[in-house]
Coordinates of C-alpha atoms and ligand atoms in Angstrom, one line a residue:
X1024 CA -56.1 -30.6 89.4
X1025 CA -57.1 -28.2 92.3
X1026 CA -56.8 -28.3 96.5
X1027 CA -59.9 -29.5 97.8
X1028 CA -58.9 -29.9 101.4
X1029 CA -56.5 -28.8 104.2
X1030 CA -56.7 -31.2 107.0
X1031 CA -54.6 -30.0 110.2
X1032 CA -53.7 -31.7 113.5
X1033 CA -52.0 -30.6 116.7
X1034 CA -50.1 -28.2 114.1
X1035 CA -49.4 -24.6 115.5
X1036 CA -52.9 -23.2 117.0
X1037 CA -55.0 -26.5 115.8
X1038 CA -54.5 -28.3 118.4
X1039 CA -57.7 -30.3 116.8
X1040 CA -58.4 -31.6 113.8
X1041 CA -59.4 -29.2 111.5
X1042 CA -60.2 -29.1 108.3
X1043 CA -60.6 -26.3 105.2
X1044 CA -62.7 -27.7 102.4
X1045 CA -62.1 -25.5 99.4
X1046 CA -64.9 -25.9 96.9
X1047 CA -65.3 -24.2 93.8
X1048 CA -66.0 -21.0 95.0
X1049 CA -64.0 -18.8 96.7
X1050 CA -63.0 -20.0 99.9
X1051 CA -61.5 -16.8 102.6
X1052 CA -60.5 -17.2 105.9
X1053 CA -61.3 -13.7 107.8
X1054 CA -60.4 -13.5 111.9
X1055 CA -59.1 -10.9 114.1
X1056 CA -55.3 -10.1 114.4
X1057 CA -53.6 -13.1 115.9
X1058 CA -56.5 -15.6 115.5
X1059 CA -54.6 -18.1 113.2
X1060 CA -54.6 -17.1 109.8
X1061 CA -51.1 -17.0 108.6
X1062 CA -50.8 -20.4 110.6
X1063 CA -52.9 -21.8 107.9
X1064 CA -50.8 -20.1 104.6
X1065 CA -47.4 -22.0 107.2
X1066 CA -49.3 -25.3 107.3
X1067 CA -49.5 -25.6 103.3
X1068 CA -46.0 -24.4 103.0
X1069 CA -44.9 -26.5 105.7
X1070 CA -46.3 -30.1 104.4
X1071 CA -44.9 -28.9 100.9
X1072 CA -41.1 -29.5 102.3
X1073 CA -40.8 -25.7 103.9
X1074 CA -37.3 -26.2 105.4
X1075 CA -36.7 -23.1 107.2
X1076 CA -38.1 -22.8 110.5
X1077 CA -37.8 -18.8 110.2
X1078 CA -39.9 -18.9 107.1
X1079 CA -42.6 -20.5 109.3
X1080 CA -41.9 -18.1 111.7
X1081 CA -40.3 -20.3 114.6
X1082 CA -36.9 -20.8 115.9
X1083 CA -36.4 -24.4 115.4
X1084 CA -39.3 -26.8 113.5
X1085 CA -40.4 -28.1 116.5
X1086 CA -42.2 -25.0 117.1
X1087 CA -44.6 -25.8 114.9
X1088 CA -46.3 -28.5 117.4
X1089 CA -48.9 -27.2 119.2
X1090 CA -47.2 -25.4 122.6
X1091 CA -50.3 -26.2 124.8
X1092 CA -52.5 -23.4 126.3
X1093 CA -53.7 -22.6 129.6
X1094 CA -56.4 -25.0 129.8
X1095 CA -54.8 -27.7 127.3
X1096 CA -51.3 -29.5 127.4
X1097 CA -49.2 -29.5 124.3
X1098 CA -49.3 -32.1 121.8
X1099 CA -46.7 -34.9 120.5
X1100 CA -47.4 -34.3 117.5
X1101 CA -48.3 -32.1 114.3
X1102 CA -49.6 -33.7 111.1
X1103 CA -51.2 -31.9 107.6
X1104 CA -52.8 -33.5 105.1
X1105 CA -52.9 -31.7 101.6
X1106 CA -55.9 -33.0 99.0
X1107 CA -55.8 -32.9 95.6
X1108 CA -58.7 -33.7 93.3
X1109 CA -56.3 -35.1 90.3
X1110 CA -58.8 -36.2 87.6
X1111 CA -57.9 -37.3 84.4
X1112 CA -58.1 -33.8 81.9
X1113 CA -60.8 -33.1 79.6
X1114 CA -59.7 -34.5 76.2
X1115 CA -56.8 -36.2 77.0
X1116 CA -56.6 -40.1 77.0
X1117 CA -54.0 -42.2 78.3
X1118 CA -52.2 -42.1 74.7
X1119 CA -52.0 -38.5 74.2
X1120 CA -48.9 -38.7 76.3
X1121 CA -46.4 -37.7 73.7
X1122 CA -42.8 -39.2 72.7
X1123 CA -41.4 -36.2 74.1
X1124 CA -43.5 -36.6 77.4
X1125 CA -42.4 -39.7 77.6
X1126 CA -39.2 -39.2 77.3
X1127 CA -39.0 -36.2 79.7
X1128 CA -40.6 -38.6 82.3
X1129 CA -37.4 -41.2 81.4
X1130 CA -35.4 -38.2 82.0
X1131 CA -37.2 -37.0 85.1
X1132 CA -38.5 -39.9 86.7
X1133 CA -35.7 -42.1 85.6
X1134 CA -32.9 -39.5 86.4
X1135 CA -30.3 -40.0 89.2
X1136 CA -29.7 -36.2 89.8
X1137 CA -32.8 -34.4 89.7
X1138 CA -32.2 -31.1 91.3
X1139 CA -34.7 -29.2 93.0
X1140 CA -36.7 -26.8 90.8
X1141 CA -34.9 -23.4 90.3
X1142 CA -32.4 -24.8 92.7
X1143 CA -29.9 -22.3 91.0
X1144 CA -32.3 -19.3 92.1
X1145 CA -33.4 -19.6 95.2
X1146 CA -31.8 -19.1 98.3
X1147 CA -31.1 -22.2 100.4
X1148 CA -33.3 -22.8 103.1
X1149 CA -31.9 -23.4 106.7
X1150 CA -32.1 -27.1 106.7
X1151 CA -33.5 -28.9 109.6
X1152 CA -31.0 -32.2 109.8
X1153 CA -33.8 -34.6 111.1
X1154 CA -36.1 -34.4 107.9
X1155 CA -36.2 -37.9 105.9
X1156 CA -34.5 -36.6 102.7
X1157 CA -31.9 -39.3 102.4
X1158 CA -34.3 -42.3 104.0
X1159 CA -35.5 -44.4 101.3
X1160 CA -39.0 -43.9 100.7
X1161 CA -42.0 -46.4 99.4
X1162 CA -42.8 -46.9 95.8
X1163 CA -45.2 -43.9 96.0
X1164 CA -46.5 -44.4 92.3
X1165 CA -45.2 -41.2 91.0
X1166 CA -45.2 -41.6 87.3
X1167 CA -44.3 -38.9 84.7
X1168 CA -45.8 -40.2 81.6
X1169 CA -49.0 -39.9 83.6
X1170 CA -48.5 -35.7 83.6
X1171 CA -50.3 -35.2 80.0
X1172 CA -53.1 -37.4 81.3
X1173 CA -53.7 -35.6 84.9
X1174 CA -52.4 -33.1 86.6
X1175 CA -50.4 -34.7 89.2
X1176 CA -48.0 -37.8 88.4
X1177 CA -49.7 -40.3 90.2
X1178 CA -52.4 -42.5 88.6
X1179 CA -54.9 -42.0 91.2
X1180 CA -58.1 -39.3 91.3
X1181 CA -56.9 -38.1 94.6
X1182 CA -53.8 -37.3 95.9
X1183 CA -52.8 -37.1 99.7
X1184 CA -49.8 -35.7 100.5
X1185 CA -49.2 -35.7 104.1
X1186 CA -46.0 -34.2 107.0
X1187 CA -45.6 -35.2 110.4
X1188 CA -43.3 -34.1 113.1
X1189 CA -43.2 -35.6 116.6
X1190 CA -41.9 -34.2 119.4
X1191 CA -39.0 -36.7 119.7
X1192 CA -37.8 -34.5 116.3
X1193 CA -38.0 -37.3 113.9
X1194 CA -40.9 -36.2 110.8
X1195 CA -42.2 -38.3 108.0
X1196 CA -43.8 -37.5 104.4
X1197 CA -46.5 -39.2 103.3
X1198 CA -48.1 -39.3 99.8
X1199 CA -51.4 -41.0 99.6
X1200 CA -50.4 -42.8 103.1
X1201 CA -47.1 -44.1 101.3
X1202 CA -44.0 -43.2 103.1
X1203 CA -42.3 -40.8 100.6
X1204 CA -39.2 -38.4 100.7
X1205 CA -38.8 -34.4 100.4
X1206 CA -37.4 -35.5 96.5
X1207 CA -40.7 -37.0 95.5
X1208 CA -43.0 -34.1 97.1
X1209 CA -40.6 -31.8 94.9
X1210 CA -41.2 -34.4 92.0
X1211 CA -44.8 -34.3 92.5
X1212 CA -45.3 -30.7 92.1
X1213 CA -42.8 -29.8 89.4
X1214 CA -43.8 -27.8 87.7
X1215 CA -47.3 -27.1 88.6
X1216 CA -46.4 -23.8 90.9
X1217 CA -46.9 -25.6 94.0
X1218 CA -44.0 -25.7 96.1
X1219 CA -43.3 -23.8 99.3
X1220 CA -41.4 -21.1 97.7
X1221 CA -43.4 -21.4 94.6
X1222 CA -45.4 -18.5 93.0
X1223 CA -48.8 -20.4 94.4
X1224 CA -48.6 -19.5 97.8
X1225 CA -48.5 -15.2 98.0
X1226 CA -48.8 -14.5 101.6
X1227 CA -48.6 -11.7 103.8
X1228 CA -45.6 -9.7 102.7
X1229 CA -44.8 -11.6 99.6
X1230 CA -46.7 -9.2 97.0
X1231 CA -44.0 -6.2 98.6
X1232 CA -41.6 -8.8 98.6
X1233 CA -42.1 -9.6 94.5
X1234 CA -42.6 -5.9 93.4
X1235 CA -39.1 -5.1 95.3
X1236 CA -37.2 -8.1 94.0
X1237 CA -34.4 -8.3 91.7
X1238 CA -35.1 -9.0 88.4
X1239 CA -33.3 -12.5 88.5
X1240 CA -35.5 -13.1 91.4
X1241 CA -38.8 -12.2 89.5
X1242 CA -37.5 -14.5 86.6
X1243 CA -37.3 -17.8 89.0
X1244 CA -41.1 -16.9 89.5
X1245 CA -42.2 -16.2 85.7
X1246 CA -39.7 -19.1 84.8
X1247 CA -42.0 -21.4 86.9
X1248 CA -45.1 -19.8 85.8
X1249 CA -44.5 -20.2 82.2
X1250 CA -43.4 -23.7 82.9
X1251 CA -40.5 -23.4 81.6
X1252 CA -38.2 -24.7 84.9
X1253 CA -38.2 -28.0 83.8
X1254 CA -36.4 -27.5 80.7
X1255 CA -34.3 -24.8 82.9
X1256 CA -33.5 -28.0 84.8
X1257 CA -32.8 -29.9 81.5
X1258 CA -30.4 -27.3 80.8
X1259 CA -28.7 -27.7 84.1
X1260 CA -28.4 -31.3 83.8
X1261 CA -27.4 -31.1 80.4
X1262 CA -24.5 -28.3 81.4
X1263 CA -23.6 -31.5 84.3
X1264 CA -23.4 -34.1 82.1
X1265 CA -21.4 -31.6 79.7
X1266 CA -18.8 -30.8 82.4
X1267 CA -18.7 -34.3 83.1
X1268 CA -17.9 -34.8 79.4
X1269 CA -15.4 -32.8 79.4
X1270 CA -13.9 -34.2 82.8
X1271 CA -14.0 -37.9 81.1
X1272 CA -12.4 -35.8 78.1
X1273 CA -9.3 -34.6 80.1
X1274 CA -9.1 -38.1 81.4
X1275 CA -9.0 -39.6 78.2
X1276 CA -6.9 -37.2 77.0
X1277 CA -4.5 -38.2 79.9
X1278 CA -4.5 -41.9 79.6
X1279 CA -3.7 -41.5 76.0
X1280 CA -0.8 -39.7 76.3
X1281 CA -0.2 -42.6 79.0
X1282 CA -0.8 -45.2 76.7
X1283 CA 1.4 -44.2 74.3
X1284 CA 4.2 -43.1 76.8
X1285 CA 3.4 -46.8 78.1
X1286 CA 2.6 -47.7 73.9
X1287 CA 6.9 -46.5 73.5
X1288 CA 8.4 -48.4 76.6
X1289 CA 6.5 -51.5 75.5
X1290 CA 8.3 -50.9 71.8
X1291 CA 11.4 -51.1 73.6
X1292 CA 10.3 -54.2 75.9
X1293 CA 8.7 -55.6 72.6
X1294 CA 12.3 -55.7 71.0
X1295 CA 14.3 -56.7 74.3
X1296 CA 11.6 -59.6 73.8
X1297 CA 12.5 -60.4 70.4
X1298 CA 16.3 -60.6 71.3
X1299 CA 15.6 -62.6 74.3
X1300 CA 13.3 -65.2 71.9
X1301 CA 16.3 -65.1 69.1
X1302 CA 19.0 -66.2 72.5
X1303 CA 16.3 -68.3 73.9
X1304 CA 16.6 -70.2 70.4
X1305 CA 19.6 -70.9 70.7
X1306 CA 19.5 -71.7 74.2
X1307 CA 17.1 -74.2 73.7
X1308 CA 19.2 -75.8 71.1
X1309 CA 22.4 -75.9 73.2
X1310 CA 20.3 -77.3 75.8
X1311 CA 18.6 -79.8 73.4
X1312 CA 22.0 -81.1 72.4
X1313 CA 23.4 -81.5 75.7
X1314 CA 20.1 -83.2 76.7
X1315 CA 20.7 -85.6 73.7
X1316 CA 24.7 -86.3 75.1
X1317 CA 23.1 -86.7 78.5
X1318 CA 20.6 -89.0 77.1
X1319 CA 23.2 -91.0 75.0
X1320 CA 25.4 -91.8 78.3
X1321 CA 22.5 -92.5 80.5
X1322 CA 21.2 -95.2 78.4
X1323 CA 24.6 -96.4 78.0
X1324 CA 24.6 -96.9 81.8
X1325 CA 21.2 -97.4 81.6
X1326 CA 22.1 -100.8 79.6
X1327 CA 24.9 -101.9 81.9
X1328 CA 22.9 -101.5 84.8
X1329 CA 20.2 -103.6 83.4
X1330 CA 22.6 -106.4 82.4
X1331 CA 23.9 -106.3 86.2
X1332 CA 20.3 -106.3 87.3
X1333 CA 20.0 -109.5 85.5
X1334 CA 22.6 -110.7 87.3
X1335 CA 21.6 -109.4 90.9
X1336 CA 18.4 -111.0 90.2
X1337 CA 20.0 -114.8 89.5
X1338 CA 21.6 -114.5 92.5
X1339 CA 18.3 -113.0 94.2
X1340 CA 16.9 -116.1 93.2
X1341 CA 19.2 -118.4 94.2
X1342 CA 19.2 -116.5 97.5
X1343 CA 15.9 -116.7 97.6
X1344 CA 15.8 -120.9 97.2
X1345 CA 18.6 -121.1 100.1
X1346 CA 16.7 -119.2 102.7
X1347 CA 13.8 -121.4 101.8
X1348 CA 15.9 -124.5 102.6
X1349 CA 16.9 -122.7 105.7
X1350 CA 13.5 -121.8 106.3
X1351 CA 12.2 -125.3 106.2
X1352 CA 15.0 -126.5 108.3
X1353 CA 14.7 -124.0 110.8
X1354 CA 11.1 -125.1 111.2
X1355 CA 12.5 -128.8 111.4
X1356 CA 14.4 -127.5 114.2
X1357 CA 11.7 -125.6 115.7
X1358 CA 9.3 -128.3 115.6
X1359 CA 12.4 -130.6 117.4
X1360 CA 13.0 -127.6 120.2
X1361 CA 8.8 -127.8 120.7
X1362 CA 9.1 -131.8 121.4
X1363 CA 12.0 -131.4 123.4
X1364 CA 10.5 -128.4 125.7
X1365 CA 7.3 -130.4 126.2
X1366 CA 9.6 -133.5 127.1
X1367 CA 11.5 -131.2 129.3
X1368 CA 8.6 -129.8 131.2
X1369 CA 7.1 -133.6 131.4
X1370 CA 10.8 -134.8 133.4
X1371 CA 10.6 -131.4 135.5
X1372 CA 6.9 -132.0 136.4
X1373 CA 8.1 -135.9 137.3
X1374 CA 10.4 -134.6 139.2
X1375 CA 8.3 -132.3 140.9
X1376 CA 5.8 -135.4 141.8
X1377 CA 8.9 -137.2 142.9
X1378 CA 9.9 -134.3 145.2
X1379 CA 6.6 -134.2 147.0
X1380 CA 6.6 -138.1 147.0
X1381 CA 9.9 -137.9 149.3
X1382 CA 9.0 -134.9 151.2
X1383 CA 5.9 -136.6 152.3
X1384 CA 7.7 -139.8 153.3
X1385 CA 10.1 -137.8 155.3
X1386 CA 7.6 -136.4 157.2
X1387 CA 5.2 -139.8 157.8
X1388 CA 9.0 -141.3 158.8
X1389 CA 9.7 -138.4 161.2
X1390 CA 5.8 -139.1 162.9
X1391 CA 6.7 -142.9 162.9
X1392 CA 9.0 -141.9 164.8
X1393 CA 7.4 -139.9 167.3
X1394 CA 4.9 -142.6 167.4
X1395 CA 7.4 -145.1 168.6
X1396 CA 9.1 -142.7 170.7
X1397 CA 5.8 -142.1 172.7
X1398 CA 5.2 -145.8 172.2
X1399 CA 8.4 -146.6 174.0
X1400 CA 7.8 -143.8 176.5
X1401 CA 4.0 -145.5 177.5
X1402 CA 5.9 -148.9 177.8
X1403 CA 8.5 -147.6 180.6
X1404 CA 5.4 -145.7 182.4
X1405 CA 3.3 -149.0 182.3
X1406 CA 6.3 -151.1 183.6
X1407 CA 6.6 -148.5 186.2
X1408 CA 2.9 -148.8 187.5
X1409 CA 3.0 -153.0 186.8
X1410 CA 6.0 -152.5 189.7
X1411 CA 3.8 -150.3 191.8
X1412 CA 0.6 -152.6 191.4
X1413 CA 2.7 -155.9 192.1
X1414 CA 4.1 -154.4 195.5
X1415 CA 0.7 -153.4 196.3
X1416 CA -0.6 -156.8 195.0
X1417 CA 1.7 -158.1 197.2
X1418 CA 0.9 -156.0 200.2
X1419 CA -3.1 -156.4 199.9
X1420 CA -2.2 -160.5 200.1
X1421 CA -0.7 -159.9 203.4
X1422 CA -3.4 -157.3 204.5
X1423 CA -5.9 -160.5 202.9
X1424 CA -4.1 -162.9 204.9
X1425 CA -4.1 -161.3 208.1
X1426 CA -7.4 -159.8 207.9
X1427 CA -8.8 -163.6 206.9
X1428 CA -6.8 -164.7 210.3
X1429 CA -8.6 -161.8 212.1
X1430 CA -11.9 -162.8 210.8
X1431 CA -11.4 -166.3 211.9
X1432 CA -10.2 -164.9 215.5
X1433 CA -13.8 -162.8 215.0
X1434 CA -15.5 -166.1 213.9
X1435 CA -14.4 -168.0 217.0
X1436 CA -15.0 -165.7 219.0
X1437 CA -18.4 -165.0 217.9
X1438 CA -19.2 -168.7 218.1
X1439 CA -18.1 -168.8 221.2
X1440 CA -20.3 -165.7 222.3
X1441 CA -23.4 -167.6 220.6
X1442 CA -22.7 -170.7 222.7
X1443 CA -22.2 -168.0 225.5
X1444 CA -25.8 -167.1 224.7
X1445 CA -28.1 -169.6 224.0
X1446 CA -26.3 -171.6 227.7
X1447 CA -28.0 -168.7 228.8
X1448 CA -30.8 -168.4 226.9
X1449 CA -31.4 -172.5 227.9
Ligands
ATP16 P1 -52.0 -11.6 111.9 O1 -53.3 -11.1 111.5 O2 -51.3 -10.8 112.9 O3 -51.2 -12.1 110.8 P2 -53.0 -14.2 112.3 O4 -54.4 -14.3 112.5 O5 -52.4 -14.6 111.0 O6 -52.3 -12.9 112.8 P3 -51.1 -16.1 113.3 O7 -49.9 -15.2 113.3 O8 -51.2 -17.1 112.2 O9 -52.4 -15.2 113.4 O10 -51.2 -16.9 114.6 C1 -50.6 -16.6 115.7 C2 -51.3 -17.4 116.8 O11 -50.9 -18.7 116.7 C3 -50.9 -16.9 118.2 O12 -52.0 -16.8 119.0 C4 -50.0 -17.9 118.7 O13 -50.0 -18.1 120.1 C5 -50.5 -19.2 118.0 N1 -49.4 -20.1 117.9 C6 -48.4 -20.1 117.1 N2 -47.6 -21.2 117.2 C7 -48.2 -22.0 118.2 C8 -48.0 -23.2 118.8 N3 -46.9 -24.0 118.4 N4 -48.8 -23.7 119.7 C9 -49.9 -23.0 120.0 N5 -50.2 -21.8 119.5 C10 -49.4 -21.3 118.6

């Protein structure tokens, strides 16, 4: 397993994509004072889970996004890709992974409470709260039992392993373009030496830094060098699980002594109990006997009422036959009220007819009688005018008779006139 290649983008002074391909020779990176350099050593500590903004020489993490320049505007975002050529060793095949590999991979991989490597050691980093520690991460295909075959726990010939920050503070880790957490960077590398604090990385000021540190110090780096953190981690777990042991322990210890403080009062209730069964007993069999008195005098009445019930239900029956007698004759006389209603309504309706009969009588009597009142009336107004007409009758014969004497007066004297006339005429 080696670093073949450092990509980096928009992080720090690479404001472009950039990238260091480290071949098999010695790869240097040589520039004047304030060209970059270190920039590159932050990068690799910074996409292996560098949490301390002061260790990457900043004041907060955002710093590490490229600022701008004067010709260029700053950039959203930072990204660096680390890649690992991860082939499968020399010699080893897939079943050379031991028992004991396999079962430190159960208790790596498999473990709840994996602590950081050397966690003990080293000083805590400033944390920066918006890193995805706690967000779930993808199944990134990290896989102890595959650590005897390569050199990297993943089953893959190359391994990406990527950070981004964006300006908007939230970040991401990336292994082989699979989201991922800071935990499974830190399980990646365990004990290879890679790390951000790890011995791998010695830059500027860190060869002073290791010949003037404490001897404890030194150990955390020779520890990890000799590989030996991982059982040093073993160790702590194991010293966990022991105090949690011993915390179950004390527990047990206290709910035994209350079980058996509870163990004595139950004794106690136990014979209470056995008293209360014993009076119970007896109880039972006072209340049986008085049940079986009770039961003796309510079938007694039980008997008598049954022989009255007989008797209830003779006269019930012979109840029963009289109001059918007095059902049918009450329909009898129902039937006898229906003829007599309908007879009844016939008369009234006769007597309605009648009714009209005479009113309309009545009133062709009262016009009769207006009939021969106006009669009567027409009679004395004829007689009237026969009067009048007979005295008229009367004096048109005299007018007759003394017009027919005027006319023979007229006659005469017109014969008398012609005789006059034709003398003359003769
Ligand atoms: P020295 O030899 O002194 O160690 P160096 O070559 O290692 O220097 P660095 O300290 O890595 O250089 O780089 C410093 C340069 O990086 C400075 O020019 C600084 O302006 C630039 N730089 C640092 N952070 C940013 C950023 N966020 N955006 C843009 N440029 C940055």
């Amino acid at each position: 397993m080696r670093l073949a290649k450092l990509t980096l983008l928009g992080f720090k002074s690479f404001a472009d994509k950039t990238e260091f391909t480290f071949d098999r020779a010695i790869t240097g990176v040589v520039g004047p004072n304030g060209c970059g350099k270190s920039n590159v050593v932050d990068a690799i500590k910074w996409v292996l889970g560098e949490r301390s903004s002061k260790a990457l020489r900043g004041t907060e993490m955002l710093d590490v996004i490229f600022a701008g320049s004067a010709g260029r505007k700053p950039m959203g975002m930072a990204s660096v890709v680390l890649t690992f050529e991860n082939p499968v060793e020399a010699g080893v095949a897939v079943s050379a992974v031991t028992a004991a590999e396999e079962a430190e991979a159960g208790a790596n991989g498999g473990g709840e409470e994996v602590a950081p490597e050397t966690a003990a050691a080293v000083p805590e980093p400033i944390a920066d709260s918006r890193l995805p520690d706690a967000e779930p991460s993808e199944d990134v295909g990290i896989n102890m039992a595959v650590r005897g075959k390569r050199g990297l726990p993943i089953d893959t010939d190359t391994v990406e392993v990527e950070r981004r920050l964006y300006r908007d503070g939230t970040s991401e880790y990336l292994i082989n373009s699979r989201k991922a957490r800071l935990k499974d960077i830190r399980d990646l590398f365990l004990d290879t030496g890679i790390g951000a604090d790890a011995y791998s990385i010695i830059e500027q000021g860190k060869v002073d830094a290791m010949l003037l540190a404490s001897p404890m110090e030194r150990r955390v780096v020779f520890e990890e060098a000799a590989g030996v953190a991982k059982y040093r981690q073993r160790r702590l777990e194991a010293e966990r699980k022991l105090d949690r042991t011993e915390t179950n322990l004390t527990l047990a210890r206290e709910q035994l002594e209350s079980t058996e403080r509870r163990l004595r009062i139950v004794k106690g209730q136990a014979a209470k109990a056995k008293q209360f069964k014993a009076l119970d007993g007896e109880l039972r069999a006072v209340k049986m006997t008085l049940a079986c008195e009770q039961f003796d005098e309510l079938h007694q009445r039980l008997m008598g009422l049954t022989s009255r019930l007989a008797e209830l239900d003779g006269e019930r029956h012979a109840a029963a036959a009289q109001l059918t007698a007095i059902e049918t004759a009450k329909q009898e006389a129902e039937l006898t009220r229906h003829e007599a209603a309908d007879e009844l309504r016939r008369v009234e309706s006769q007597l309605q007819n009648a009714r009209h009969e005479e009113q309309a009588a009545q009133q062709r009597s009262r016009s009769a009688q207006q009939s021969a009142e106006s009669v009567k009336r027409a009679m004395e107004n004829d007689a009237a005018q026969l009067e009048q007409l007979t005295q008229r009758v009367e004096q048109l014969a005299v007018a007759q008779r003394d017009a027919a004497e005027q006319i023979a007066g007229l006659s005469e004297a017109l014969q008398s006139a012609e005789r006059g006339l034709e003398q003359a005429g003769a």
